[in-house]
XYZ file of C-alpha atoms in Angstrom:
114
model
C -0.093 0.027 -0.130
C 1.205 3.522 -0.863
C 2.691 5.808 1.877
C -0.237 8.350 1.426
C -2.848 5.678 1.437
C -1.460 4.132 4.569
C -0.601 7.335 6.590
C -3.357 9.591 5.520
C -6.099 7.244 4.608
C -6.194 8.504 0.903
C -7.702 6.217 -1.558
C -5.436 4.991 -4.309
C -7.324 7.366 -6.704
C -6.721 10.333 -4.417
C -2.931 9.405 -3.914
C -2.313 9.055 -7.717
C -4.097 12.438 -8.373
C -1.982 14.074 -5.718
C 1.175 12.519 -7.060
C 0.469 13.571 -10.534
C -0.012 17.206 -9.429
C 3.054 17.458 -7.232
C 5.820 15.203 -8.524
C 8.149 17.043 -10.853
C 10.864 15.518 -12.968
C 13.710 15.841 -10.376
C 11.543 15.233 -7.302
C 11.297 11.620 -6.101
C 8.634 10.096 -3.970
C 11.212 10.011 -1.268
C 11.699 13.841 -1.482
C 8.011 14.316 -1.349
C 7.675 11.995 1.761
C 10.392 14.213 3.506
C 8.365 17.275 2.769
C 5.257 15.760 4.368
C 7.185 14.334 7.320
C 8.555 17.920 7.961
C 5.168 19.669 7.517
C 3.217 17.141 9.697
C 4.665 18.134 13.083
C 5.874 21.632 12.176
C 2.915 23.114 10.291
C 0.084 20.806 11.275
C 0.689 19.984 14.798
C 0.833 16.135 13.930
C -2.695 16.222 12.855
C -3.034 13.754 10.003
C -6.505 15.002 9.249
C -5.349 18.543 8.832
C -2.312 17.471 6.701
C -4.633 15.277 4.512
C -7.133 18.183 4.121
C -4.323 20.562 3.059
C -2.662 18.111 0.695
C -6.058 17.503 -1.072
C -7.116 21.279 -1.080
C -3.656 22.665 -1.895
C -1.450 19.930 -3.399
C 0.950 22.567 -4.850
C 2.222 23.227 -1.370
C 4.270 19.990 -1.858
C 5.656 21.131 -5.096
C 7.853 23.909 -3.316
C 11.397 23.225 -2.368
C 11.778 22.002 1.153
C 14.786 23.929 2.297
C 14.395 27.134 0.175
C 10.624 27.616 0.477
C 8.782 25.291 2.741
C 10.995 25.467 5.955
C 11.347 29.268 5.928
C 7.589 29.805 5.341
C 6.769 27.304 8.125
C 9.125 29.362 10.518
C 7.262 32.570 9.653
C 3.951 30.860 10.235
C 5.351 29.500 13.595
C 6.490 32.992 14.591
C 3.006 34.480 13.813
C 1.227 31.644 15.845
C 3.807 32.207 18.731
C 2.889 35.904 18.704
C -0.774 35.076 19.214
C -2.074 35.149 15.657
C -4.551 32.399 14.626
C -2.816 30.746 11.651
C -5.055 27.925 10.587
C -4.824 27.825 6.800
C -1.291 26.769 5.878
C -1.790 25.203 2.549
C -2.559 28.417 0.595
C 0.375 30.230 2.220
C 2.762 27.314 1.435
C 1.698 27.055 -2.093
C 2.039 30.775 -3.152
C 4.708 32.335 -5.297
C 7.004 34.526 -3.259
C 5.327 37.754 -4.181
C 2.049 36.366 -3.285
C 3.360 34.966 0.014
C 4.717 38.501 0.862
C 1.490 40.093 0.002
C -0.349 37.390 2.011
C 1.700 38.230 5.020
C 0.549 41.918 4.768
C -2.799 40.781 5.695
C -1.485 39.752 9.052
C -0.535 43.438 9.848
C -4.165 44.331 10.352
C -4.927 41.455 12.447
C -4.912 41.521 16.297
C -3.507 38.579 18.237
C -6.239 36.446 19.987
């Protein structure tokens, strides 16, 4: 059984669709699994349900480079959360182009911590 089927209870059809959307020429399934294993505890608090929902809703977040894009963005989101901001939707922010991500962060300026 495939990793995504086993770990996130995806159907084989859902897993195949996800892999078609996010696997790029140089990215192996192992690299993809590393991204998921980093995001699960660091961005989704070990919630497999939240991770599954985000993968299905925003599969392009897994297309980003782990060290150059995903980790720095997760660190920013963790800082916002530690400052008291309610950061619940990680997928959209993780899948944006850099300019969109910067503009997305500008939205946080008008928010007040909870």
